[in-house]
Amino acid sequence: MKNKIKKICCIGAGYVGGPTMAVIAKYSPDIQINVVDTNEKRISQWNKKDLTLLPIYEPGLDQIIEKTRGINLHFSSEVNKNIEQADMIFISVNTPTKTKGLGAGQASDLKWVEACARQVASFAKGHTIIVEKSTLPVRTAEVIKNILEGSKSKKSSEEKDIKSFEVLSNPEFLSEGTAIRDLEKPDRVLIGGENTNAIEALSQIYLNWVPKEKILQTNIWSSELAKLTANAFLAQRISSINSIGALCEATGADVREVARAIGTDSRIGAKFLDSGPGFGGSCFKKDILNLVYLSKYFGLPEVAKFWEGVVDLNNWHQKRISELIVKKLFGTISGKKIVILGFAFKANTNDTRESSAIQICKDLIQEGALLYIHDPKVISEQICNDLNASLIKEGESKDKGNYWFRVDDITSSLKDADAVLILTEWDDYSDINWDLASKIMRHPAWVFDARSIVDSKKILASDLNFWRIGDGSII
Ligand code: NAD
Ligand code: UDX
């Protein structure tokens, strides 16, 4: 076959680059894969012998790394050398929301993507297929192509013949916490492009484990836009159910019952109807804001307003939770001990990007609460950065500005606590002994369950006050 791929270089060893390349390596033993990153610390973590120290926690990832690393999967910070040797290059770098300049607060910052394109333009040799794996604004492939073509026009005519490029869009739909399962059994693989040889070369790799009918081909702009749209639709469902949850609390309805009732309608479907503390994660907010920006840019303010509402509702919802806690605790939480269970934006990941816990905890600290935070996977350094607060120990000086305490043992942390707030649905939180908790907490004590994870009957049978998300049936 023309374009049979032997060497892949993936630029970006993050939550997408690492797991995606690990799965390709598992199913494609004939392909040598180099995952490169300018972040040397991250690369050294990927190369750690002790697999518990990998930079990303994903169930099942360590087993694949164990079998492929050093064989056909390699992690390196030698970006240019690996670009030069590759016949296919995945761009899997971060594309966060711009913080300054034109489109700040909404448009995607493409400086990392542009830097990759320039590096590829300078160092690639022969015919190279560039695959957009990052989530990108529609028509970014055009920018990448321009940079690649521009580099050729600067070379002598002899050199020009040596290089050629094809650009494909191949957005990633994995969810964190289930990344390996999503990659091994994807609902679909989307490939957008114009060149049939390049599409064929990429399809052949996926065909090593993905059934042919699940590989969808579209034009490149549809592929780029489909990724933003998928995330916007998913996030929209969460804002929808969270808005209804607030109405349930006000009216005596129960959002779980409402979700079950509507989810059985096959046109609506049962997934993504769990009311929670608001959506987090690195993708939803930034991708919707990007859609908002693109809509405005293309002269569609009504479309922009529609999607902006999804993010506005999410922000309002997070505030609603912290305000509700203050109200339930007699209007003040100053000096009160609140145990926070879960800081990651969802279970089974150590990622805290855009986690609802960040805004909610910041608000509670602002109100003067003493926060005792537990999370089985998120390290203290990350929580300090996210909250802009210091980690202190019991009895240590509190004159350090904002601070928080780390919880290792949940049961003992509940001693004298005024409230417990569950923000991530880790399994560890589903079997807490609430009878015992009630004996050691300071009364009147509260349990706030923003994830519907605890057994409400057990709590209601104890002396604890109970609130759970979207439940207006608790008196
Ligand atoms: P990440 O921040 O975890 O990883 C990106 C990595 O790229 C970083 O380690 C960074 O150092 C590296 N990098 C940036 N510029 C570089 C350069 N010029 N050369 C070498 N390395 C460079 O990001 P992520 O979560 O893996 O996301 C990557 C892309 O995938 C984003 O566009 C995101 O929207 C998209 N995406 C993410 C998810 C997810 O669940 N995290 C899912 C689907 C799609
Ligand atoms: C999302 C998309 O699902 C994935 O396809 C895309 O590639 C990247 O963005 P991710 O952010 O990893 O994945 O996790 P996801 O499971 O979508 O959850 C996002 C947020 O929504 C989390 O905070 C989660 O707790 C919340 N959520 C999800 C709910 O509150 N209720 C639900 O029913 C589902």
Short mmCIF file of C-alpha atoms and ligand atoms in Angstrom, two decimals, residues 16 58 135 172-178 182 188 227 230-231 234-235 237-238 241-242 270-284 287 344-347 349 351 354-356 423 425 451, ligand 2:
data_model
loop_
_atom_site.label_atom_id
_atom_site.label_comp_id
_atom_site.label_asym_id
_atom_site.label_seq_id
_atom_site.Cartn_x
_atom_site.Cartn_y
_atom_site.Cartn_z
CA VAL A 16 -4.63 12.78 24.86
CA GLU A 58 -6.09 6.38 33.67
CA THR A 135 -9.44 20.10 19.26
CA GLU A 172 -10.25 12.69 19.76
CA PHE A 173 -13.47 11.82 21.61
CA LEU A 174 -12.03 10.05 24.65
CA SER A 175 -13.24 10.98 28.11
CA GLU A 176 -10.82 11.08 31.00
CA GLY A 177 -11.18 8.25 33.48
CA THR A 178 -12.36 5.93 30.70
CA ASP A 182 -12.96 4.79 24.81
CA ARG A 188 -16.53 6.19 15.97
CA LYS A 227 -15.63 17.80 17.54
CA ALA A 230 -20.11 16.97 20.15
CA ASN A 231 -18.69 18.65 23.23
CA LEU A 234 -22.83 16.96 25.78
CA ALA A 235 -22.25 20.02 27.96
CA ARG A 237 -27.29 18.23 28.41
CA ILE A 238 -25.54 18.76 31.74
CA ILE A 241 -30.36 18.72 33.75
CA ASN A 242 -28.69 20.99 36.34
CA ALA A 270 -30.37 8.00 29.35
CA LYS A 271 -26.73 9.07 29.22
CA PHE A 272 -25.32 12.40 30.43
CA LEU A 273 -28.33 13.19 32.60
CA ASP A 274 -26.61 13.05 36.00
CA SER A 275 -27.06 16.31 37.82
CA GLY A 276 -23.83 17.24 39.63
CA PRO A 277 -21.82 20.25 40.79
CA GLY A 278 -21.50 21.53 37.22
CA PHE A 279 -19.35 20.28 34.38
CA GLY A 280 -15.59 20.60 34.65
CA GLY A 281 -12.69 19.25 32.64
CA SER A 282 -10.36 20.88 30.19
CA CYS A 283 -12.69 20.62 27.19
CA PHE A 284 -16.34 21.57 27.61
CA ASP A 287 -14.76 24.29 23.31
CA ALA A 344 -10.86 16.05 40.54
CA PHE A 345 -13.40 17.17 37.93
CA LYS A 346 -14.76 13.61 37.80
CA ALA A 347 -13.83 10.22 39.26
CA THR A 349 -8.71 10.93 36.95
CA ASP A 351 -7.10 16.03 36.42
CA GLU A 354 -11.96 23.50 35.39
CA SER A 355 -13.12 21.23 38.21
CA SER A 356 -16.22 22.66 39.89
CA LEU A 423 -17.88 17.00 44.89
CA GLU A 425 -18.07 10.60 42.63
CA ARG A 451 -22.98 13.73 43.21
C1 UDX B 2 -15.38 15.30 27.51
C2 UDX B 2 -16.15 14.54 26.41
O1 UDX B 2 -17.08 13.63 27.04
C3 UDX B 2 -15.18 13.77 25.51
O2 UDX B 2 -15.88 13.13 24.45
C4 UDX B 2 -14.18 14.76 24.96
O3 UDX B 2 -13.24 14.09 24.14
C5 UDX B 2 -13.46 15.50 26.06
O4 UDX B 2 -14.43 16.17 26.90
P1 UDX B 2 -14.25 14.65 29.80
O5 UDX B 2 -14.22 16.11 30.03
O6 UDX B 2 -13.01 13.87 30.00
O7 UDX B 2 -14.74 14.33 28.31
O8 UDX B 2 -15.34 13.98 30.77
P2 UDX B 2 -16.93 13.84 30.74
O9 UDX B 2 -17.26 12.47 31.17
O10 UDX B 2 -17.52 14.31 29.50
O11 UDX B 2 -17.38 14.80 31.93
C6 UDX B 2 -17.25 16.21 31.84
C7 UDX B 2 -17.86 16.85 33.05
O12 UDX B 2 -19.27 16.68 33.04
C8 UDX B 2 -17.37 16.26 34.37
O13 UDX B 2 -17.20 17.27 35.33
C9 UDX B 2 -18.51 15.33 34.78
O14 UDX B 2 -18.58 15.12 36.16
C10 UDX B 2 -19.71 16.11 34.27
N1 UDX B 2 -20.89 15.27 34.02
C11 UDX B 2 -20.85 14.30 33.07
C12 UDX B 2 -22.06 15.50 34.75
O15 UDX B 2 -22.11 16.38 35.62
N2 UDX B 2 -23.15 14.73 34.48
C13 UDX B 2 -23.16 13.76 33.53
O16 UDX B 2 -24.20 13.11 33.35
C14 UDX B 2 -21.97 13.53 32.80
#
